[in-house]
mmCIF file of C-alpha atoms and ligand atoms in Angstrom:
data_model
loop_
_atom_site.group_PDB
_atom_site.id
_atom_site.type_symbol
_atom_site.label_atom_id
_atom_site.label_comp_id
_atom_site.label_asym_id
_atom_site.label_seq_id
_atom_site.Cartn_x
_atom_site.Cartn_y
_atom_site.Cartn_z
ATOM 1 C CA MET A 73 0.074 0.012 -0.032
ATOM 2 C CA ARG A 74 1.151 3.645 -0.738
ATOM 3 C CA ILE A 75 1.584 5.909 2.268
ATOM 4 C CA GLY A 76 1.584 9.559 2.260
ATOM 5 C CA ILE A 77 3.161 11.399 5.076
ATOM 6 C CA ILE A 78 1.915 14.953 6.170
ATOM 7 C CA GLY A 79 4.580 17.309 7.946
ATOM 8 C CA CYS A 80 8.102 16.411 7.229
ATOM 9 C CA GLY A 81 9.562 17.045 10.873
ATOM 10 C CA GLY A 82 11.296 14.572 13.389
ATOM 11 C CA ILE A 83 8.962 11.716 13.761
ATOM 12 C CA ALA A 84 8.107 11.604 10.019
ATOM 13 C CA ALA A 85 11.804 10.962 9.248
ATOM 14 C CA MET A 86 11.624 8.041 11.601
ATOM 15 C CA MET A 87 8.491 6.672 9.930
ATOM 16 C CA ALA A 88 10.095 6.926 6.822
ATOM 17 C CA LYS A 89 13.132 4.958 7.907
ATOM 18 C CA THR A 90 10.778 2.584 9.152
ATOM 19 C CA VAL A 91 8.657 1.964 5.975
ATOM 20 C CA GLY A 92 11.624 2.116 3.771
ATOM 21 C CA PRO A 93 12.511 -1.722 4.255
ATOM 22 C CA MET A 94 8.848 -3.059 4.511
ATOM 23 C CA ASN A 95 7.947 -4.873 1.555
ATOM 24 C CA GLU A 96 4.125 -4.085 2.269
ATOM 25 C CA VAL A 97 4.566 -0.326 1.961
ATOM 26 C CA THR A 98 5.529 1.804 -1.084
ATOM 27 C CA CYS A 99 7.117 4.989 0.116
ATOM 28 C CA TYR A 100 4.935 7.151 -1.972
ATOM 29 C CA ALA A 101 4.491 10.821 -1.147
ATOM 30 C CA ALA A 102 5.536 13.276 1.400
ATOM 31 C CA ALA A 103 3.900 16.749 1.963
ATOM 32 C CA SER A 104 5.324 19.791 3.552
ATOM 33 C CA ARG A 105 4.173 23.356 3.912
ATOM 34 C CA ASP A 106 7.177 24.008 1.941
ATOM 35 C CA LEU A 107 7.850 22.195 -1.310
ATOM 36 C CA GLU A 108 11.716 22.417 -1.061
ATOM 37 C CA LYS A 109 11.436 20.768 2.365
ATOM 38 C CA ALA A 110 9.227 17.990 0.786
ATOM 39 C CA LYS A 111 11.531 17.464 -2.046
ATOM 40 C CA THR A 112 14.544 17.063 0.227
ATOM 41 C CA PHE A 113 12.547 14.513 2.399
ATOM 42 C CA ALA A 114 11.407 12.633 -0.533
ATOM 43 C CA GLU A 115 14.850 12.495 -2.142
ATOM 44 C CA THR A 116 16.516 11.506 1.211
ATOM 45 C CA TYR A 117 13.957 8.524 1.860
ATOM 46 C CA GLY A 118 13.043 7.453 -1.572
ATOM 47 C CA PHE A 119 9.416 8.863 -1.883
ATOM 48 C CA GLU A 120 8.120 9.171 -5.312
ATOM 49 C CA LYS A 121 6.193 12.286 -4.868
ATOM 50 C CA ALA A 122 6.785 15.586 -3.270
ATOM 51 C CA TYR A 123 3.990 18.076 -2.281
ATOM 52 C CA GLY A 124 4.142 21.621 -1.165
ATOM 53 C CA SER A 125 0.880 21.606 0.623
ATOM 54 C CA TYR A 126 -1.061 18.690 2.599
ATOM 55 C CA GLU A 127 -4.070 19.412 0.575
ATOM 56 C CA GLU A 128 -2.295 18.282 -2.729
ATOM 57 C CA LEU A 129 -1.250 15.037 -1.064
ATOM 58 C CA VAL A 130 -4.909 14.050 0.178
ATOM 59 C CA ALA A 131 -6.076 14.950 -3.288
ATOM 60 C CA ASP A 132 -3.769 12.360 -4.695
ATOM 61 C CA PRO A 133 -6.014 9.246 -5.569
ATOM 62 C CA ALA A 134 -2.810 6.950 -5.432
ATOM 63 C CA VAL A 135 -2.400 7.419 -1.738
ATOM 64 C CA ASP A 136 -3.972 4.575 0.104
ATOM 65 C CA PHE A 137 -3.352 5.952 3.749
ATOM 66 C CA VAL A 138 -1.884 9.050 5.545
ATOM 67 C CA TYR A 139 0.489 9.254 8.506
ATOM 68 C CA ILE A 140 0.104 12.615 10.197
ATOM 69 C CA ALA A 141 3.066 13.813 11.913
ATOM 70 C CA THR A 142 2.247 17.420 12.632
ATOM 71 C CA PRO A 143 1.880 18.958 16.213
ATOM 72 C CA HIS A 144 -0.783 18.056 18.523
ATOM 73 C CA SER A 145 -2.688 21.349 17.893
ATOM 74 C CA HIS A 146 -2.952 20.439 14.037
ATOM 75 C CA HIS A 147 -4.068 16.739 14.324
ATOM 76 C CA PHE A 148 -7.671 17.642 14.223
ATOM 77 C CA GLU A 149 -7.451 19.890 11.100
ATOM 78 C CA HIS A 150 -5.410 17.514 9.265
ATOM 79 C CA ALA A 151 -7.132 14.220 10.185
ATOM 80 C CA LYS A 152 -10.184 15.909 9.119
ATOM 81 C CA LEU A 153 -8.757 16.726 5.683
ATOM 82 C CA CYS A 154 -7.791 13.248 5.204
ATOM 83 C CA ILE A 155 -11.173 11.785 6.178
ATOM 84 C CA GLU A 156 -12.953 14.211 3.804
ATOM 85 C CA HIS A 157 -10.921 12.957 0.933
ATOM 86 C CA GLY A 158 -11.645 9.248 2.130
ATOM 87 C CA LYS A 159 -8.035 8.507 3.229
ATOM 88 C CA ALA A 160 -7.473 6.101 6.041
ATOM 89 C CA VAL A 161 -5.410 7.844 8.756
ATOM 90 C CA LEU A 162 -2.638 6.832 11.288
ATOM 91 C CA CYS A 163 -2.472 9.962 13.478
ATOM 92 C CA GLU A 164 0.288 10.733 15.914
ATOM 93 C CA LYS A 165 -0.405 10.978 19.735
ATOM 94 C CA ALA A 166 -1.661 12.742 21.620
ATOM 95 C CA PHE A 167 -4.567 11.985 19.074
ATOM 96 C CA THR A 168 -6.132 15.527 19.479
ATOM 97 C CA LEU A 169 -5.808 18.547 21.577
ATOM 98 C CA ASN A 170 -8.809 17.275 23.570
ATOM 99 C CA ALA A 171 -11.477 14.730 23.885
ATOM 100 C CA ALA A 172 -14.260 16.880 22.006
ATOM 101 C CA GLN A 173 -12.009 17.124 18.915
ATOM 102 C CA ALA A 174 -11.296 13.161 19.077
ATOM 103 C CA GLU A 175 -15.055 12.543 19.400
ATOM 104 C CA GLU A 176 -15.862 14.681 16.345
ATOM 105 C CA LEU A 177 -13.098 13.061 14.253
ATOM 106 C CA PHE A 178 -14.407 9.554 15.104
ATOM 107 C CA ALA A 179 -18.109 10.559 14.243
ATOM 108 C CA LEU A 180 -16.845 11.980 10.855
ATOM 109 C CA ALA A 181 -14.874 9.001 9.955
ATOM 110 C CA GLU A 182 -17.774 6.714 10.758
ATOM 111 C CA GLU A 183 -20.066 8.916 8.527
ATOM 112 C CA LYS A 184 -17.386 8.664 5.759
ATOM 113 C CA GLY A 185 -16.557 4.979 6.177
ATOM 114 C CA VAL A 186 -12.884 5.886 6.771
ATOM 115 C CA LEU A 187 -10.351 3.811 9.063
ATOM 116 C CA ILE A 188 -8.716 6.183 11.635
ATOM 117 C CA THR A 189 -6.327 5.318 14.489
ATOM 118 C CA GLU A 190 -4.070 6.809 16.880
ATOM 119 C CA ALA A 191 -0.321 6.153 16.408
ATOM 120 C CA ILE A 192 0.511 5.391 20.002
ATOM 121 C CA TRP A 193 3.142 2.773 18.984
ATOM 122 C CA THR A 194 3.370 0.992 22.282
ATOM 123 C CA ARG A 195 -0.137 -0.196 22.109
ATOM 124 C CA TYR A 196 0.694 -2.023 18.950
ATOM 125 C CA MET A 197 3.885 -3.768 20.086
ATOM 126 C CA PRO A 198 4.388 -7.337 21.098
ATOM 127 C CA SER A 199 5.864 -6.221 24.332
ATOM 128 C CA ARG A 200 2.396 -5.229 25.452
ATOM 129 C CA ARG A 201 1.222 -8.969 25.490
ATOM 130 C CA ILE A 202 4.450 -10.189 26.740
ATOM 131 C CA ILE A 203 4.397 -8.082 29.822
ATOM 132 C CA ASN A 204 0.798 -8.794 30.460
ATOM 133 C CA GLU A 205 1.428 -12.837 30.101
ATOM 134 C CA LEU A 206 4.383 -12.497 32.642
ATOM 135 C CA LEU A 207 2.028 -10.765 35.048
ATOM 136 C CA GLU A 208 -0.785 -13.126 34.657
ATOM 137 C CA GLN A 209 1.886 -16.058 34.950
ATOM 138 C CA GLY A 210 2.445 -14.427 38.453
ATOM 139 C CA VAL A 211 6.375 -14.363 37.703
ATOM 140 C CA ILE A 212 6.762 -11.729 40.571
ATOM 141 C CA GLY A 213 3.718 -12.719 42.629
ATOM 142 C CA GLU A 214 1.046 -10.551 43.513
ATOM 143 C CA VAL A 215 1.491 -7.020 41.888
ATOM 144 C CA ARG A 216 -0.177 -4.124 43.668
ATOM 145 C CA THR A 217 2.294 -1.367 42.259
ATOM 146 C CA LEU A 218 3.362 -0.020 39.105
ATOM 147 C CA THR A 219 5.625 3.283 38.530
ATOM 148 C CA ALA A 220 6.407 4.533 35.270
ATOM 149 C CA ASN A 221 8.350 7.712 34.137
ATOM 150 C CA LEU A 222 9.090 9.448 30.842
ATOM 151 C CA CYS A 223 11.149 12.267 30.879
ATOM 152 C CA TYR A 224 13.365 14.228 28.187
ATOM 153 C CA ARG A 225 15.113 17.653 28.252
ATOM 154 C CA ILE A 226 13.088 19.075 25.604
ATOM 155 C CA CYS A 227 11.995 22.318 27.453
ATOM 156 C CA GLN A 228 13.811 24.261 24.461
ATOM 157 C CA ASN A 229 11.611 22.734 21.892
ATOM 158 C CA GLU A 230 9.132 25.209 20.436
ATOM 159 C CA ARG A 231 6.465 22.359 19.662
ATOM 160 C CA ILE A 232 6.666 21.310 23.427
ATOM 161 C CA ILE A 233 6.490 24.895 25.149
ATOM 162 C CA ARG A 234 4.275 26.651 22.894
ATOM 163 C CA PRO A 235 0.502 26.482 24.103
ATOM 164 C CA GLU A 236 -0.917 27.188 20.591
ATOM 165 C CA LEU A 237 0.972 24.148 19.357
ATOM 166 C CA ALA A 238 -0.709 21.979 22.231
ATOM 167 C CA GLY A 239 2.615 21.609 23.929
ATOM 168 C CA GLY A 240 3.297 20.352 27.442
ATOM 169 C CA ALA A 241 4.465 17.222 29.246
ATOM 170 C CA LEU A 242 1.153 15.553 29.444
ATOM 171 C CA LEU A 243 0.220 15.391 25.741
ATOM 172 C CA ASP A 244 3.755 14.621 24.583
ATOM 173 C CA LEU A 245 4.857 12.228 27.386
ATOM 174 C CA GLY A 246 2.332 11.722 29.968
ATOM 175 C CA VAL A 247 0.211 10.089 27.312
ATOM 176 C CA TYR A 248 2.755 7.169 27.308
ATOM 177 C CA THR A 249 2.528 6.772 31.109
ATOM 178 C CA LEU A 250 -1.240 6.709 31.141
ATOM 179 C CA ASN A 251 -1.303 4.144 28.460
ATOM 180 C CA PHE A 252 1.199 2.154 30.131
ATOM 181 C CA ALA A 253 -0.912 2.013 33.367
ATOM 182 C CA LEU A 254 -4.151 1.249 31.444
ATOM 183 C CA MET A 255 -2.518 -1.408 29.269
ATOM 184 C CA HIS A 256 -1.101 -3.243 32.372
ATOM 185 C CA PHE A 257 -3.511 -2.555 35.110
ATOM 186 C CA GLY A 258 -6.828 -2.303 33.189
ATOM 187 C CA ASN A 259 -9.167 0.628 32.544
ATOM 188 C CA ASP A 260 -11.211 0.081 35.703
ATOM 189 C CA TYR A 261 -9.390 2.481 37.818
ATOM 190 C CA SER A 262 -11.502 4.284 40.654
ATOM 191 C CA GLN A 263 -9.352 7.460 41.362
ATOM 192 C CA MET A 264 -6.639 9.735 39.635
ATOM 193 C CA ASP A 265 -4.860 12.663 41.364
ATOM 194 C CA SER A 266 -1.934 14.718 40.142
ATOM 195 C CA ILE A 267 0.267 17.648 40.746
ATOM 196 C CA VAL A 268 1.821 19.731 38.072
ATOM 197 C CA VAL A 269 4.502 22.451 37.533
ATOM 198 C CA MET A 270 3.699 24.957 34.668
ATOM 199 C CA THR A 271 6.284 26.547 32.440
ATOM 200 C CA GLU A 272 6.551 30.276 32.034
ATOM 201 C CA THR A 273 5.089 29.787 28.601
ATOM 202 C CA GLY A 274 1.886 28.423 30.067
ATOM 203 C CA VAL A 275 2.128 24.499 29.434
ATOM 204 C CA ASP A 276 2.613 21.771 31.962
ATOM 205 C CA GLY A 277 6.363 21.174 32.429
ATOM 206 C CA GLN A 278 6.137 18.361 34.618
ATOM 207 C CA ASP A 279 3.470 16.114 36.098
ATOM 208 C CA CYS A 280 3.113 13.379 38.958
ATOM 209 C CA ILE A 281 -0.056 11.366 38.220
ATOM 210 C CA THR A 282 -1.233 8.734 40.790
ATOM 211 C CA MET A 283 -4.043 6.193 40.036
ATOM 212 C CA LYS A 284 -5.785 3.715 42.403
ATOM 213 C CA TRP A 285 -7.708 0.635 41.493
ATOM 214 C CA ASP A 286 -10.582 -0.645 43.795
ATOM 215 C CA ASP A 287 -8.545 -4.029 44.273
ATOM 216 C CA GLY A 288 -5.796 -1.972 46.161
ATOM 217 C CA ARG A 289 -3.331 -1.653 43.205
ATOM 218 C CA PHE A 290 -1.923 1.942 42.435
ATOM 219 C CA ALA A 291 0.277 3.522 39.783
ATOM 220 C CA VAL A 292 2.802 6.494 39.997
ATOM 221 C CA LEU A 293 3.465 8.058 36.895
ATOM 222 C CA ASN A 294 5.916 10.931 36.176
ATOM 223 C CA ALA A 295 6.398 12.900 33.141
ATOM 224 C CA SER A 296 8.861 15.788 32.515
ATOM 225 C CA ILE A 297 10.349 18.175 29.808
ATOM 226 C CA TYR A 298 13.119 19.340 32.044
ATOM 227 C CA GLY A 299 15.634 16.289 32.507
ATOM 228 C CA GLU A 300 16.433 12.860 31.516
ATOM 229 C CA SER A 301 15.014 9.648 33.251
ATOM 230 C CA ASP A 302 15.565 5.900 32.928
ATOM 231 C CA ARG A 303 12.101 5.756 31.263
ATOM 232 C CA HIS A 304 11.500 2.485 33.278
ATOM 233 C CA GLY A 305 8.267 1.036 33.869
ATOM 234 C CA VAL A 306 8.414 -1.212 37.148
ATOM 235 C CA PHE A 307 5.985 -3.662 38.559
ATOM 236 C CA TYR A 308 6.364 -4.322 42.373
ATOM 237 C CA GLY A 309 5.210 -7.857 43.181
ATOM 238 C CA SER A 310 5.065 -10.002 46.444
ATOM 239 C CA LYS A 311 7.953 -12.328 45.045
ATOM 240 C CA GLY A 312 10.183 -9.658 43.316
ATOM 241 C CA TYR A 313 9.854 -7.023 40.800
ATOM 242 C CA MET A 314 10.021 -6.702 36.933
ATOM 243 C CA ILE A 315 11.582 -3.486 35.097
ATOM 244 C CA VAL A 316 10.463 -2.663 31.641
ATOM 245 C CA ASP A 317 12.999 -0.693 29.589
ATOM 246 C CA ASN A 318 11.635 1.509 28.585
ATOM 247 C CA ILE A 319 7.879 2.516 28.354
ATOM 248 C CA ASN A 320 8.482 4.679 25.230
ATOM 249 C CA ASN A 321 9.887 1.574 23.178
ATOM 250 C CA PRO A 322 10.260 -1.580 25.275
ATOM 251 C CA LEU A 323 13.332 -3.460 24.438
ATOM 252 C CA ALA A 324 14.014 -5.686 27.437
ATOM 253 C CA ILE A 325 12.269 -6.860 30.619
ATOM 254 C CA ASP A 326 14.260 -7.637 33.619
ATOM 255 C CA ILE A 327 12.840 -9.747 36.514
ATOM 256 C CA TYR A 328 14.511 -9.602 40.003
ATOM 257 C CA ASP A 329 13.445 -11.896 42.908
ATOM 258 C CA ALA A 330 13.034 -10.580 46.646
ATOM 259 C CA ASP A 331 16.854 -10.742 47.075
ATOM 260 C CA HIS A 332 17.350 -8.228 44.275
ATOM 261 C CA THR A 333 18.888 -10.917 42.063
ATOM 262 C CA LEU A 334 18.160 -10.753 38.328
ATOM 263 C CA VAL A 335 16.568 -14.137 37.526
ATOM 264 C CA ARG A 336 15.521 -13.493 34.037
ATOM 265 C CA HIS A 337 16.288 -11.225 31.161
ATOM 266 C CA ILE A 338 14.059 -11.187 28.129
ATOM 267 C CA ASP A 339 14.716 -9.278 25.061
ATOM 268 C CA MET A 340 11.750 -8.131 22.858
ATOM 269 C CA PRO A 341 11.578 -9.555 19.512
ATOM 270 C CA GLU A 342 13.857 -7.825 16.719
ATOM 271 C CA GLN A 343 12.105 -4.808 15.017
ATOM 272 C CA ILE A 344 12.916 -2.168 12.492
ATOM 273 C CA THR A 345 12.234 0.782 14.597
ATOM 274 C CA GLY A 346 9.089 -0.411 16.485
ATOM 275 C CA TYR A 347 6.800 1.828 14.462
ATOM 276 C CA GLU A 348 6.088 -0.827 11.835
ATOM 277 C CA TYR A 349 3.706 -2.653 14.118
ATOM 278 C CA GLN A 350 1.001 0.209 14.002
ATOM 279 C CA VAL A 351 1.419 0.328 10.099
ATOM 280 C CA LEU A 352 1.176 -3.442 9.657
ATOM 281 C CA GLU A 353 -2.224 -3.342 11.766
ATOM 282 C CA LEU A 354 -3.617 -0.372 10.027
ATOM 283 C CA MET A 355 -3.081 -2.077 6.600
ATOM 284 C CA ASP A 356 -4.579 -5.206 7.837
ATOM 285 C CA CYS A 357 -7.607 -3.312 8.892
ATOM 286 C CA MET A 358 -7.963 -1.615 5.781
ATOM 287 C CA ARG A 359 -7.880 -4.908 3.913
ATOM 288 C CA LYS A 360 -10.617 -6.382 6.234
ATOM 289 C CA GLY A 361 -12.755 -3.089 5.880
ATOM 290 C CA ALA A 362 -12.473 -2.417 9.596
ATOM 291 C CA MET A 363 -13.069 1.073 10.903
ATOM 292 C CA GLU A 364 -10.603 0.837 13.682
ATOM 293 C CA CYS A 365 -7.632 -1.013 15.054
ATOM 294 C CA PRO A 366 -8.040 -3.598 17.664
ATOM 295 C CA SER A 367 -4.829 -2.532 19.568
ATOM 296 C CA MET A 368 -6.267 1.041 19.843
ATOM 297 C CA PRO A 369 -9.946 1.094 19.688
ATOM 298 C CA HIS A 370 -11.736 4.500 19.450
ATOM 299 C CA ALA A 371 -12.957 3.918 22.786
ATOM 300 C CA GLU A 372 -9.501 3.660 24.334
ATOM 301 C CA THR A 373 -8.255 6.794 22.598
ATOM 302 C CA MET A 374 -11.490 8.487 23.866
ATOM 303 C CA ARG A 375 -10.785 7.214 27.455
ATOM 304 C CA VAL A 376 -6.923 8.713 27.333
ATOM 305 C CA MET A 377 -8.205 11.941 25.924
ATOM 306 C CA ARG A 378 -10.916 12.282 28.698
ATOM 307 C CA MET A 379 -8.271 11.498 31.386
ATOM 308 C CA MET A 380 -6.014 14.233 29.919
ATOM 309 C CA ASP A 381 -8.995 16.669 29.805
ATOM 310 C CA SER A 382 -9.630 15.934 33.320
ATOM 311 C CA LEU A 383 -5.959 16.482 34.472
ATOM 312 C CA ARG A 384 -5.870 19.792 32.688
ATOM 313 C CA LYS A 385 -9.068 20.779 34.236
ATOM 314 C CA ASP A 386 -7.698 20.149 37.641
ATOM 315 C CA TRP A 387 -4.696 22.295 36.676
ATOM 316 C CA GLN A 388 -6.855 25.169 35.028
ATOM 317 C CA PHE A 389 -4.801 24.437 31.941
ATOM 318 C CA VAL A 390 -6.680 25.632 28.859
ATOM 319 C CA TYR A 391 -5.152 25.749 25.333
ATOM 320 C CA PRO A 392 -5.769 29.015 23.518
ATOM 321 C CA GLN A 393 -7.928 27.010 20.914
ATOM 322 C CA GLU A 394 -10.414 26.013 23.792
ATOM 323 C CA ARG A 395 -10.834 29.637 24.814
HETATM 324 N N1 NAP B 580 5.574 7.943 18.429
HETATM 325 C C1 NAP B 580 6.719 8.738 18.737
HETATM 326 O O1 NAP B 580 7.688 8.122 19.457
HETATM 327 C C2 NAP B 580 6.898 10.178 18.557
HETATM 328 C C3 NAP B 580 8.122 10.924 18.738
HETATM 329 C C4 NAP B 580 8.067 12.060 18.527
HETATM 330 C C5 NAP B 580 7.006 12.816 18.200
HETATM 331 N N2 NAP B 580 5.675 12.169 18.251
HETATM 332 C C6 NAP B 580 4.578 12.953 17.627
HETATM 333 O O2 NAP B 580 4.613 13.462 16.418
HETATM 334 C C7 NAP B 580 4.105 14.602 16.155
HETATM 335 C C8 NAP B 580 5.193 15.596 15.458
HETATM 336 O O3 NAP B 580 6.288 15.626 16.543
HETATM 337 P P1 NAP B 580 7.659 15.872 15.884
HETATM 338 O O4 NAP B 580 8.510 15.639 17.048
HETATM 339 O O5 NAP B 580 8.075 15.171 14.675
HETATM 340 O O6 NAP B 580 7.597 17.441 15.609
HETATM 341 P P2 NAP B 580 8.392 18.377 14.523
HETATM 342 O O7 NAP B 580 9.732 17.851 14.363
HETATM 343 O O8 NAP B 580 8.331 19.878 15.102
HETATM 344 O O9 NAP B 580 7.625 18.400 13.184
HETATM 345 C C9 NAP B 580 6.274 18.721 13.157
HETATM 346 C C10 NAP B 580 6.107 18.967 11.517
HETATM 347 O O10 NAP B 580 4.711 19.401 11.675
HETATM 348 C C11 NAP B 580 4.596 20.281 10.513
HETATM 349 N N3 NAP B 580 3.574 21.365 10.929
HETATM 350 C C12 NAP B 580 2.409 21.830 10.439
HETATM 351 N N4 NAP B 580 2.093 22.880 11.066
HETATM 352 C C13 NAP B 580 2.749 23.210 11.849
HETATM 353 C C14 NAP B 580 3.022 24.480 12.760
HETATM 354 N N5 NAP B 580 2.063 25.421 12.843
HETATM 355 N N6 NAP B 580 4.018 24.546 13.379
HETATM 356 C C15 NAP B 580 5.069 23.747 13.378
HETATM 357 N N7 NAP B 580 5.279 22.701 12.724
HETATM 358 C C16 NAP B 580 4.029 22.348 11.949
HETATM 359 C C17 NAP B 580 5.931 20.630 10.063
HETATM 360 O O11 NAP B 580 6.237 20.032 8.824
HETATM 361 P P3 NAP B 580 6.245 20.875 7.401
HETATM 362 O O12 NAP B 580 7.049 22.261 7.815
HETATM 363 O O13 NAP B 580 7.112 19.816 6.668
HETATM 364 O O14 NAP B 580 5.078 21.151 7.016
HETATM 365 C C18 NAP B 580 6.737 20.093 11.322
HETATM 366 O O15 NAP B 580 8.082 19.713 10.634
HETATM 367 C C19 NAP B 580 3.490 15.071 17.644
HETATM 368 O O16 NAP B 580 2.189 14.738 17.766
HETATM 369 C C20 NAP B 580 4.152 14.208 18.391
HETATM 370 O O17 NAP B 580 3.687 13.991 19.686
HETATM 371 C C21 NAP B 580 5.686 10.953 18.239
#
């Protein structure tokens, strides 16, 4: 199938490197707001077409599906553009700026009969199933606690610190910690609390989120744009603990016993970059005529968007587009 990429920035380059070696995908079109930039991108990654506007790319009948790699602030507009042109969509996380936008997109996609899914890559990876199987097997006994962190020093990055680009730690990094907690502890949490530090530019710079489940389990989640972290997800059990390295791209799992001895090291299956799983699932669903992907159903995207809305409400943090 022929991929079209909208926005020739950082993650678009990573996607281009991913689909390059995939036999199932033809590197077809890249679109930028700047034609020269699109041409350079297309030449660098072996794409057949370069467009100087996103509208031209979605109007090309040869494009089978579109990967949206623009800032969070623009996902709604760009996904809408794709759906209106009947293009299947793989839209980067955070899916939209808020839940209302996500809801509108899903309704439109349903009306037009177009497949759309969120490119939250960790949901589509084999590590998700491997982690859950280990937990179910009781390899570390009864698990009551998980911690997860995702921090990068990206506080100098305009996309991250500008409110008008829907910046902030939550939509960029916290979204992974929330998804990690939901994927491995389930959706039926009963309480969520948080603390936040806002930047001078008016976005959340670092967040600590705590969640509680009625059966006594809880999660402690950290995201920050100010410094680096080990990005570990850790499960604490009655017989030991399990470290997932890392929650943004799980490559290995280490299991320790109660004496802090490493008893098992598990490498995740070899991958191109890890972005291929979401592309493969999207194409599989397109062939089947499905409207959503099983690894990230629309209801799950809505759940995470509503959680982030609720956290921002507690922080009295409103994006300029929401005023
Ligand atoms: N899955 C992951 O691991 C991962 C990692 C990083 C980022 N992401 C997600 O990918 C998306 C893009 O992130 P990125 O790091 O690639 O960002 P980036 O390097 O800043 O690129 C974003 C691109 O969006 C386009 N764009 C359209 N309107 C824009 C505007 N008003 N201001 C700035 N850029 C605009 C630009 O492309 P043109 O100039 O070519 O039009 C720009 O190069 C975000 O949703 C982010 O959360 C995901």
